[in-house]
Each structure stands twice: as C-alpha cells, then as structure tokens.
PDB file of C-alpha atoms in Angstrom:
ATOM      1  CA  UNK A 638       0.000   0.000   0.000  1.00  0.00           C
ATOM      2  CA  UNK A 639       1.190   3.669  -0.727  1.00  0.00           C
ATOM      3  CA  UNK A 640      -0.019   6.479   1.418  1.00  0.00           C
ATOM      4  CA  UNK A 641       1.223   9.856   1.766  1.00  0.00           C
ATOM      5  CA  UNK A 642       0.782  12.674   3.463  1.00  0.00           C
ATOM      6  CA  UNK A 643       1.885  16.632   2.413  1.00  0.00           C
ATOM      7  CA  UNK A 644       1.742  19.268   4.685  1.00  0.00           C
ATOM      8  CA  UNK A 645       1.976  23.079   3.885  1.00  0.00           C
ATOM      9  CA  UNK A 646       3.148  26.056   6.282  1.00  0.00           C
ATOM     10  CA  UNK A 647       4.086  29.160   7.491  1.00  0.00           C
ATOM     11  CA  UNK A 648       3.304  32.300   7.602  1.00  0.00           C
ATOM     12  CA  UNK A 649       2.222  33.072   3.764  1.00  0.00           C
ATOM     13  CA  UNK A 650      -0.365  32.950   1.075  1.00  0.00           C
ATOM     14  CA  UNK A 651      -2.202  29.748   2.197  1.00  0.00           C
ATOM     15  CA  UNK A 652      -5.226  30.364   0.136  1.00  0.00           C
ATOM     16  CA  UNK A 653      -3.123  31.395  -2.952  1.00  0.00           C
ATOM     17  CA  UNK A 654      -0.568  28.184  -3.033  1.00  0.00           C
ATOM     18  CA  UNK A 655      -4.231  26.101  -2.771  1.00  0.00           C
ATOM     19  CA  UNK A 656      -5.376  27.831  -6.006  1.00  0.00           C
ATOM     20  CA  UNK A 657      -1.887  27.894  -7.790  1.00  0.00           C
ATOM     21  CA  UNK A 658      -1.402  23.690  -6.665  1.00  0.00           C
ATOM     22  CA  UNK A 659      -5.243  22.880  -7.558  1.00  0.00           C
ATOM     23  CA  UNK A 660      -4.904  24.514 -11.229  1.00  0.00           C
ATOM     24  CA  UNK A 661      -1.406  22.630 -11.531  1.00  0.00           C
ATOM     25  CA  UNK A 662      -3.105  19.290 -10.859  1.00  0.00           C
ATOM     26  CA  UNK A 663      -5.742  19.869 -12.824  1.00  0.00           C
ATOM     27  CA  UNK A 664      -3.498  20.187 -15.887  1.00  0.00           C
ATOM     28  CA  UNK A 665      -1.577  17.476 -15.531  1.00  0.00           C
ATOM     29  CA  UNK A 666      -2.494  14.044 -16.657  1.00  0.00           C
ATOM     30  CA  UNK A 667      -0.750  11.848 -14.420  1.00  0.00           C
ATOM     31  CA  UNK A 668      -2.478  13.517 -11.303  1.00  0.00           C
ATOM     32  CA  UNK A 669      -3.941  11.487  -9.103  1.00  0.00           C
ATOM     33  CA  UNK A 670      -7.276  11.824  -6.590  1.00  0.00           C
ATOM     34  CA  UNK A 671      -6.624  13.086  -3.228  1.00  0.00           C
ATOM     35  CA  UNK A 672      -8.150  14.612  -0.274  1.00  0.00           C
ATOM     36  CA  UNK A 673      -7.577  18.622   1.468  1.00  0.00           C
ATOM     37  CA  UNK A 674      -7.960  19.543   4.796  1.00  0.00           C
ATOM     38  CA  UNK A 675      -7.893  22.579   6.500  1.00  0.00           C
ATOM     39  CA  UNK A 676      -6.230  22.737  10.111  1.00  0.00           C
ATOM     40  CA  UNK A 677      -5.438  26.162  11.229  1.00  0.00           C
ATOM     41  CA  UNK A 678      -2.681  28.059  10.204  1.00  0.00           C
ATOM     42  CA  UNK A 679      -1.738  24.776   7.768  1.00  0.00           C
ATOM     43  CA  UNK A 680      -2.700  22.848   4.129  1.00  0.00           C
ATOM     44  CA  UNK A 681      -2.743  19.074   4.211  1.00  0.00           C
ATOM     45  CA  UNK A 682      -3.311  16.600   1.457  1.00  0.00           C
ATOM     46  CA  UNK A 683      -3.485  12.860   1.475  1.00  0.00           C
ATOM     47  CA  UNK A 684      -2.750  10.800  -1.210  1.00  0.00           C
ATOM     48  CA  UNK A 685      -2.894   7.252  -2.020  1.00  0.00           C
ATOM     49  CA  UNK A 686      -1.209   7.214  -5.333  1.00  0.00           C
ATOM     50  CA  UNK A 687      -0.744   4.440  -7.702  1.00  0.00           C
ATOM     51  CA  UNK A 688       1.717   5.932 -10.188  1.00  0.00           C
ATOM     52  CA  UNK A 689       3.531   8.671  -6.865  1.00  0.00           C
ATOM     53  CA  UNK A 690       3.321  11.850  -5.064  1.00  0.00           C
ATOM     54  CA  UNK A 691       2.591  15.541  -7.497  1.00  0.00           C
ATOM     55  CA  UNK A 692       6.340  16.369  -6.726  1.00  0.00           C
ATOM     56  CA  UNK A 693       6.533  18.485 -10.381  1.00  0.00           C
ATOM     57  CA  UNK A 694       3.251  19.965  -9.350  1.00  0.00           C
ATOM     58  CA  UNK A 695       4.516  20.468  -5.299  1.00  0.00           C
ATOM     59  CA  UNK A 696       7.921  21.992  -6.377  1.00  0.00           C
ATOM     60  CA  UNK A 697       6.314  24.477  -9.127  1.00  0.00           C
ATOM     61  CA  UNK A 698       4.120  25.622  -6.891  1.00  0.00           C
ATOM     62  CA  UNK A 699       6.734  26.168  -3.553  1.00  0.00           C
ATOM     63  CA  UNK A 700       8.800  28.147  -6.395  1.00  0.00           C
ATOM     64  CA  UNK A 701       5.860  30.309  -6.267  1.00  0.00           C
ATOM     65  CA  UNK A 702       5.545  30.715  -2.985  1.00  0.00           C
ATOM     66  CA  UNK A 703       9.050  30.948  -1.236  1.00  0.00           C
ATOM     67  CA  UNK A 704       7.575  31.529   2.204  1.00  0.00           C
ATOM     68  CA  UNK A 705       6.344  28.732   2.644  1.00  0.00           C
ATOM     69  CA  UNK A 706       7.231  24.588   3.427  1.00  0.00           C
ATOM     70  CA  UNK A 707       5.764  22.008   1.650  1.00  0.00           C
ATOM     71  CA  UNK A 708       6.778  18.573   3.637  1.00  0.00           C
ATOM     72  CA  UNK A 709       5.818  15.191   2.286  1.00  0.00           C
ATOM     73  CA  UNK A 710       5.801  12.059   4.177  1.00  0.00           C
ATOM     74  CA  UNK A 711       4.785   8.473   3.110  1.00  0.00           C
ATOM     75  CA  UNK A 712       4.554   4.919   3.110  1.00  0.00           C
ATOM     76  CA  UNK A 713       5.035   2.400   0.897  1.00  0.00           C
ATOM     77  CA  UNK A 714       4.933  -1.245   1.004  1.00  0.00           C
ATOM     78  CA  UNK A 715       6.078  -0.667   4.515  1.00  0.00           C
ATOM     79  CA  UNK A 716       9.254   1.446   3.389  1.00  0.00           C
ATOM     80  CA  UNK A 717       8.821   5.288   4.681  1.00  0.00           C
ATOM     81  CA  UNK A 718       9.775   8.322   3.437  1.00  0.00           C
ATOM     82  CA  UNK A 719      10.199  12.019   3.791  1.00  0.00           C
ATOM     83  CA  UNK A 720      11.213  15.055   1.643  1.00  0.00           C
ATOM     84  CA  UNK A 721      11.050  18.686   2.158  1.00  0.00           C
ATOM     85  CA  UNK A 722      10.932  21.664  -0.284  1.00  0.00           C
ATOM     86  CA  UNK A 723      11.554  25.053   0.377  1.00  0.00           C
ATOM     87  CA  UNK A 724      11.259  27.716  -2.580  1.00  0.00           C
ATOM     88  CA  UNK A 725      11.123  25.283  -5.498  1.00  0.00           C
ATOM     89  CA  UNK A 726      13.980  23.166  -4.297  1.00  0.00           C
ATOM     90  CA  UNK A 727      14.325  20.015  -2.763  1.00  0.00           C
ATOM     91  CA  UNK A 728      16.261  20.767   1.257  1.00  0.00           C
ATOM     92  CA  UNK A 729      15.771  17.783   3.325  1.00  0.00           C
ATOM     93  CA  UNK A 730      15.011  14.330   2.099  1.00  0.00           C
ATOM     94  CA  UNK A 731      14.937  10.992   4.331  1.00  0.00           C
ATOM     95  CA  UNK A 732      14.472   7.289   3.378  1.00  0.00           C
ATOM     96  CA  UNK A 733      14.265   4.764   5.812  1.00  0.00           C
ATOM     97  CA  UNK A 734      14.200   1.098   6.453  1.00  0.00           C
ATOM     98  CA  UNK A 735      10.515  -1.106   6.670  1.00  0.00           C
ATOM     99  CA  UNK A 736       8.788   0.509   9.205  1.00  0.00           C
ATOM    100  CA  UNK A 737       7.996  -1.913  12.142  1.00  0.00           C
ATOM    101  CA  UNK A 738       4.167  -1.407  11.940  1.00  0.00           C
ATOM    102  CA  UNK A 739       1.127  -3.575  12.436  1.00  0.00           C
ATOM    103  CA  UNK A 740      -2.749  -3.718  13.303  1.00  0.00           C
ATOM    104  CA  UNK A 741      -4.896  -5.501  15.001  1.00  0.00           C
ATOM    105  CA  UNK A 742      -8.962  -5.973  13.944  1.00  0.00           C
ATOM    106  CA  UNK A 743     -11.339  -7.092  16.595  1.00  0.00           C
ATOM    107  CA  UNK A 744     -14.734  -7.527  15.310  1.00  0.00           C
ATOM    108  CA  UNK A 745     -17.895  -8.252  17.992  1.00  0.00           C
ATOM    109  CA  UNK A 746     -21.519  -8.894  17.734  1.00  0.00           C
ATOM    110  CA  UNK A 747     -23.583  -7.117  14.801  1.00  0.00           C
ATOM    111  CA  UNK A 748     -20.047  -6.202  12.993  1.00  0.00           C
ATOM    112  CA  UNK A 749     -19.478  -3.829  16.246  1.00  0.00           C
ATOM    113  CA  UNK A 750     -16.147  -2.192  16.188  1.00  0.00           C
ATOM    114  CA  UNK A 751     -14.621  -3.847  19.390  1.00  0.00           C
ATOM    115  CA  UNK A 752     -10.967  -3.034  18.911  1.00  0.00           C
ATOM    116  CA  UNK A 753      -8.663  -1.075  16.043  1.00  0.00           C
ATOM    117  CA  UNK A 754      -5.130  -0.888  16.621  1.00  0.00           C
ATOM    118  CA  UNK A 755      -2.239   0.034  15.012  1.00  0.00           C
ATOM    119  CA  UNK A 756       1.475   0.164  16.963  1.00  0.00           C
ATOM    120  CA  UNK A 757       4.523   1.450  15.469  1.00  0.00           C
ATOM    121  CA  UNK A 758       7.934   1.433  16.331  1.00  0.00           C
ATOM    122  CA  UNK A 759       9.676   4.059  16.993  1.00  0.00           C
ATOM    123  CA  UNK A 760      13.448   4.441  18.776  1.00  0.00           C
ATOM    124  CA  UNK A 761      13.510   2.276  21.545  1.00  0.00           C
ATOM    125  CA  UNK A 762       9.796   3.143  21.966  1.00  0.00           C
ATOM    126  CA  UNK A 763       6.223   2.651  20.205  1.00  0.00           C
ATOM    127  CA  UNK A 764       3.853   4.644  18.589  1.00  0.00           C
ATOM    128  CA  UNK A 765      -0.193   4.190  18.494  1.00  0.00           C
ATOM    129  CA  UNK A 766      -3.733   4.649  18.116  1.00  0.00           C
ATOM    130  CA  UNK A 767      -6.672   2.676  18.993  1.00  0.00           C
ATOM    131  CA  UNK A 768     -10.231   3.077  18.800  1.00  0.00           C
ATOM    132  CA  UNK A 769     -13.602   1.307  19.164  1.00  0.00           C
ATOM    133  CA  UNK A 770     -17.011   2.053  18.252  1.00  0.00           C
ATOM    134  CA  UNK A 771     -17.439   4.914  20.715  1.00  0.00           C
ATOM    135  CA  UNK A 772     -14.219   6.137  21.437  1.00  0.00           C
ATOM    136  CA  UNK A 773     -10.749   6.001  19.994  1.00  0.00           C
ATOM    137  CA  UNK A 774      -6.590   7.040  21.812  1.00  0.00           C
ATOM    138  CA  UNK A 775      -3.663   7.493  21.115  1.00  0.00           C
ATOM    139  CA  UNK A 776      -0.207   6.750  23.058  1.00  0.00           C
ATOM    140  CA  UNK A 777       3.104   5.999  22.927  1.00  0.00           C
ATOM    141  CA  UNK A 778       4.952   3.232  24.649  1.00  0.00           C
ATOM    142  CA  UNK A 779       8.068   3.143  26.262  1.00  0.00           C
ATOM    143  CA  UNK A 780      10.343   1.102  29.064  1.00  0.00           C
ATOM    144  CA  UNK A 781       7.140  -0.708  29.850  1.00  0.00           C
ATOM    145  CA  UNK A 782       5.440   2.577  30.480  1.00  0.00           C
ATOM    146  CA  UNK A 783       2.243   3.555  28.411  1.00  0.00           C
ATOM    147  CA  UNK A 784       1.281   6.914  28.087  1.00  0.00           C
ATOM    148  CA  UNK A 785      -2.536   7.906  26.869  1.00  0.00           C
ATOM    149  CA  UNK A 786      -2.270  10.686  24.815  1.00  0.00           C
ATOM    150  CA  UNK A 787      -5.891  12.719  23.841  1.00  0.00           C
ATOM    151  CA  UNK A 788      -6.620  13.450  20.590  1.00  0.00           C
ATOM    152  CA  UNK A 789      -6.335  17.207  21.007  1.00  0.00           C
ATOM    153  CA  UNK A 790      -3.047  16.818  22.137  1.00  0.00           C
ATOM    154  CA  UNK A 791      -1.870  14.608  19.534  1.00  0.00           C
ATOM    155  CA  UNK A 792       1.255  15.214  17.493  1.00  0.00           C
ATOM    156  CA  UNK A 793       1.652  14.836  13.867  1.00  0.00           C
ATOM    157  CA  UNK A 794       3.398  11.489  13.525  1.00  0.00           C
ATOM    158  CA  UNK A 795       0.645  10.518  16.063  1.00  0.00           C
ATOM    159  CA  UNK A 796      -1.797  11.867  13.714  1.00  0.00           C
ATOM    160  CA  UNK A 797      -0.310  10.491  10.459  1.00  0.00           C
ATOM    161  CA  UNK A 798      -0.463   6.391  12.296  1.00  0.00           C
ATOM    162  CA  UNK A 799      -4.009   6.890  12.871  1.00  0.00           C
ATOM    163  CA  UNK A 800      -4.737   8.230   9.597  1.00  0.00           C
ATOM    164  CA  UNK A 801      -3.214   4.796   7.854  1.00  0.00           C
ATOM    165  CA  UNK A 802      -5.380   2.832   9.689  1.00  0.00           C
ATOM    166  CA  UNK A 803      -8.539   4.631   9.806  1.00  0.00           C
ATOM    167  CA  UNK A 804      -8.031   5.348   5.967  1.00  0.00           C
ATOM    168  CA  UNK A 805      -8.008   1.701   5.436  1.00  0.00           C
ATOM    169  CA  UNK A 806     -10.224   0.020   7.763  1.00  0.00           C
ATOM    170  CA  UNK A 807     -12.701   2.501   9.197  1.00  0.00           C
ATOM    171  CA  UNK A 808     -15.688   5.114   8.454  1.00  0.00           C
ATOM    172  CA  UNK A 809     -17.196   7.346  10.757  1.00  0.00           C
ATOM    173  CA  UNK A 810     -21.716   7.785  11.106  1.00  0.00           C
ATOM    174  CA  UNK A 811     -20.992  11.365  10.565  1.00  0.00           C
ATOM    175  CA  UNK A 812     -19.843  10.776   7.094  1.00  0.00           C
ATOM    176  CA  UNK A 813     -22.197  10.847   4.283  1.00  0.00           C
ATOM    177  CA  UNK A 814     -21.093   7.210   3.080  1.00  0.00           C
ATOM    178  CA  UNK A 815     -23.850   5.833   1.146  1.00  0.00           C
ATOM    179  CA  UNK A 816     -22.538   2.779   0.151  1.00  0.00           C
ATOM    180  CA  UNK A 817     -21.251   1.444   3.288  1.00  0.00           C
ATOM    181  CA  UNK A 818     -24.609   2.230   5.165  1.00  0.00           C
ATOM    182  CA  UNK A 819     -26.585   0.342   2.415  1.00  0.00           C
ATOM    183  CA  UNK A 820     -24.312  -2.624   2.954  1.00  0.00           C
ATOM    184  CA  UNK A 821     -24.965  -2.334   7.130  1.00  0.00           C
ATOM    185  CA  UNK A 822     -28.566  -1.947   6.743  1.00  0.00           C
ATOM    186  CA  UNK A 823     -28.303  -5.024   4.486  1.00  0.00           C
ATOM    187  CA  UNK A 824     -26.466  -7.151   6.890  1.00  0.00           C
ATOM    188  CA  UNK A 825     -29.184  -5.616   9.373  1.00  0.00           C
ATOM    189  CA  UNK A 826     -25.922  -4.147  11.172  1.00  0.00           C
ATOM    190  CA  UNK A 827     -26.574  -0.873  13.678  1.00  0.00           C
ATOM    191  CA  UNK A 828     -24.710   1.980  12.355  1.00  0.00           C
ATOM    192  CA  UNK A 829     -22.371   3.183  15.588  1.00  0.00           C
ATOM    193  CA  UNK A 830     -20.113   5.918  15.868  1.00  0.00           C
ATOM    194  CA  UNK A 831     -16.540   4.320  14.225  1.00  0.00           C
ATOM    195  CA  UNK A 832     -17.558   1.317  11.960  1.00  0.00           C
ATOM    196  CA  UNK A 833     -15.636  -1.679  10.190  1.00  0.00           C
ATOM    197  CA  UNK A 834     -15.480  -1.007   6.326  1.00  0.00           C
ATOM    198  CA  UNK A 835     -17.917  -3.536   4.902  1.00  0.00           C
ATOM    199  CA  UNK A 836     -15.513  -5.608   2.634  1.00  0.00           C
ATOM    200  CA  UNK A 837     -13.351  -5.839   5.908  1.00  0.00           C
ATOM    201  CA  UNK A 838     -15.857  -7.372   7.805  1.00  0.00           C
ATOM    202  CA  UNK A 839     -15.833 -10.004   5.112  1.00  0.00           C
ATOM    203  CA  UNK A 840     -12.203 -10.185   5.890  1.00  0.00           C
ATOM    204  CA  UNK A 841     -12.727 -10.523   9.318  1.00  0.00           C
ATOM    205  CA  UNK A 842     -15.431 -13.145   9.074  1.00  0.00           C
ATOM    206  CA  UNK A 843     -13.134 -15.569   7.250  1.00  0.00           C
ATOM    207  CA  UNK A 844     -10.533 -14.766   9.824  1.00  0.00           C
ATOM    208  CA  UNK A 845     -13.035 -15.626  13.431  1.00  0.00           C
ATOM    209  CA  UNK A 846     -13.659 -12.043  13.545  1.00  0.00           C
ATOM    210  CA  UNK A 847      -9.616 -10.786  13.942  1.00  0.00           C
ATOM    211  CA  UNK A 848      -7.275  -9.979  12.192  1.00  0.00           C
ATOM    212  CA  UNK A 849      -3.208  -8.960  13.489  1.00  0.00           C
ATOM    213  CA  UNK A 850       0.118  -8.330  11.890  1.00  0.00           C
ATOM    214  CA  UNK A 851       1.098  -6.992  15.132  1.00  0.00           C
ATOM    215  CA  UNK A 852       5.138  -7.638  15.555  1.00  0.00           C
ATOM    216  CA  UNK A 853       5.460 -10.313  18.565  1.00  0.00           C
ATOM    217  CA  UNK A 854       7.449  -7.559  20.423  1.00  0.00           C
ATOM    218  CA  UNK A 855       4.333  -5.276  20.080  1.00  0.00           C
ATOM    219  CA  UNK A 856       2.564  -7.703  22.387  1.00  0.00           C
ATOM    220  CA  UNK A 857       3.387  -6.136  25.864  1.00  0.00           C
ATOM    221  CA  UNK A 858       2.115  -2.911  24.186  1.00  0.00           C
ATOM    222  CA  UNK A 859      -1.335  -3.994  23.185  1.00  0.00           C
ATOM    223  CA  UNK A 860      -1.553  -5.852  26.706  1.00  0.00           C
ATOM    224  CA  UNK A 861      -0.740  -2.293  28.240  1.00  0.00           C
ATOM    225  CA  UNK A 862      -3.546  -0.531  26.044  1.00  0.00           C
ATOM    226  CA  UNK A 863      -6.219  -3.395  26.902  1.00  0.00           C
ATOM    227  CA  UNK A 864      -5.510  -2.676  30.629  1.00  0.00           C
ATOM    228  CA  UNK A 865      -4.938   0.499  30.941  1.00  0.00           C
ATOM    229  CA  UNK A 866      -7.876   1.932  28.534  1.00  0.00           C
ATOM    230  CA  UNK A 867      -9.374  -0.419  26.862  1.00  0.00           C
ATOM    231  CA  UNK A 868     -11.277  -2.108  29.785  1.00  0.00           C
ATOM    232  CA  UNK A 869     -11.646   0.771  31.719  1.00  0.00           C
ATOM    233  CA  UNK A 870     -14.330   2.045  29.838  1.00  0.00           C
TER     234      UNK A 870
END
C-alpha cells in the first residue's frame, strides 16, 4: 500500500498556493485523486497514489511561494519516506528502512467495532492509536510505560499512524457514506459511531472475527492498552 501525506506552512499565502497547486493538478495528466484539509494556520493533502506523489506539481508551486514549506511524508509497502521543499527546491530528504508497523482488527456482535489498533515502532519506543465504536486514543509506549495521549493533544506522527489505519479500515456515522450504510442496513448491522469497512468485515469473518500483523514484540504494548484503557471504559 502507498499512502502519503503533504503538509503546507508558514506564515504566507495559504489560500493562494491552494489555487496555484489545484490549477497545476488539474493540468496534468498523471495527477492522481486526493483529499484537502484545512487545520489552522496549515494545508494538508493525502494521497494514495498508484503511479507517486505531485512532486513536479509540489515543487512548481513552492517556487511560487518561497515563504512557505511544503513537507511530504509516506509509506510504501512498509518502506517510509520524507522530503522537504523550500522555494522550489528540494532541502531535506529521508528514506528509511521497513517501518515496524502492524494492526490488530477485533470484530464483535452485529459487525461492532470492538478493537482497532495500530502500533509502530519508533526508537527504543512505540507509537499508536486505537479506537472502538465509541471512542478512539492514542499513546506511545516506552520502558514498559504507556502513556494515553488525547486526541487534542496529539502530534503529527501521532496523527499520520491513525490516519493509515482509519483510511483503510474505518468510516465514521458522521460521514455521508452511502454505500457502506446500504451494505450495514443489508447485513441488518446498527450503524455506531466508528464502523468496520464492509468488505473488511468479510475479511474478518473468514478470519473468526480478527485480524493482526502486530510484531510479537508489540505484544506487551497492546496488553498495556487493553488494561490500561481499553477495559476501563
């Protein structure tokens, strides 16, 4: 799987670099669909490309707009990446091994959402977020220790874990999703706050309702989340 992420910032023409990137990607035939968001005083885009990530686009349109940074990071095939451009050039790039990442899928009655997690490695420590049909964490992990971290608080490697997982596995009731609620009323499934994707609960049905390709070492991690949040509802 590919996934990417580009952030843009600083204190500059936000609103113009949108309009300048957006007409860019429009005219080029290679471009690929993605997704904007809005969060404060910052642009963000997520991709998940087939062919790779607008960099021709993303450096035409930094050249335009000096002030500001344009940071991509991604994922692929469980190989991550990051680059940074700064005024039409390319100042900071960063490959790095397989990232030690996994989930785990836990699938109740109805096709309730009972756990979601997904732990990454990171240093000598771990990265994560989990969430269930009502409520969702993050945290990080380290020396035995586990530390809850609320979403508000979150930082943005935090932020770009949960978004691999939820972009894969989950939807949310207050999205419009027509499809997927067509498929739960057809199952005669309750629609709850954080749902299972319907062709993953067929995934999880040939599977006894869970799925993991959590790393054995991540074990003491997801034993700490259980615990410490997970049953303490």
């Amino acid at each position: 799987m590919f996934t990417a992420v580009v952030r843009i910032t600083g204190a500059g023409r936000l609103a113009d670099f949108r309009e300048r990137l957006r007409w860019l990607l429009v005219r080029d035939p290679d471009a690929e669909d993605y997704s904007e968001h809005h969060e404060g005083a910052a642009l963000e885009y997520r991709f998940r490309p087939k062919k790779g990530i607008p960099f021709p686009a993303l450096t035409e349109a930094s050249g335009n707009f000096p002030e500001l940074r344009v940071e991509a990071q991604w994922e692929h095939d469980g190989v991550r990446g990051r680059a940074v451009i700064e005024n039409g050039r390319l100042v900071e790039e960063e490959r790095g091994e397989p990232a030690a990442a996994g989930v785990e899928i836990v699938a109740g009655d109805e096709g309730r959402l009972d756990l979601a997690l997904i732990c990454e490695r990171q240093d000598a420590g771990w990265l994560g977020y989990a969430a269930t049909a009502e409520r969702h964490t993050y945290f990080r992990y380290r020396d035995g220790a586990l530390e809850l971290v609320d979403p508000s608080a979150a930082d943005d490697a935090l932020e770009e874990i949960a978004f691999r997982l939820v972009d894969e596995w989950i939807w949310y009731d207050e999205e419009e999703a027509q499809t997927e609620r067509a498929r739960y009323a057809q199952y005669g499934y309750p629609v709850r706050g954080a749902n299972l994707k319907s062709e993953k609960l067929a995934l999880l049905r040939r599977r006894g309702e869970r799925y993991s390709t959590l790393d054995p070492a991540a074990g003491e991690v997801r034993e700490a989340l259980i615990a410490q949040w997970l049953n303490r509802a």
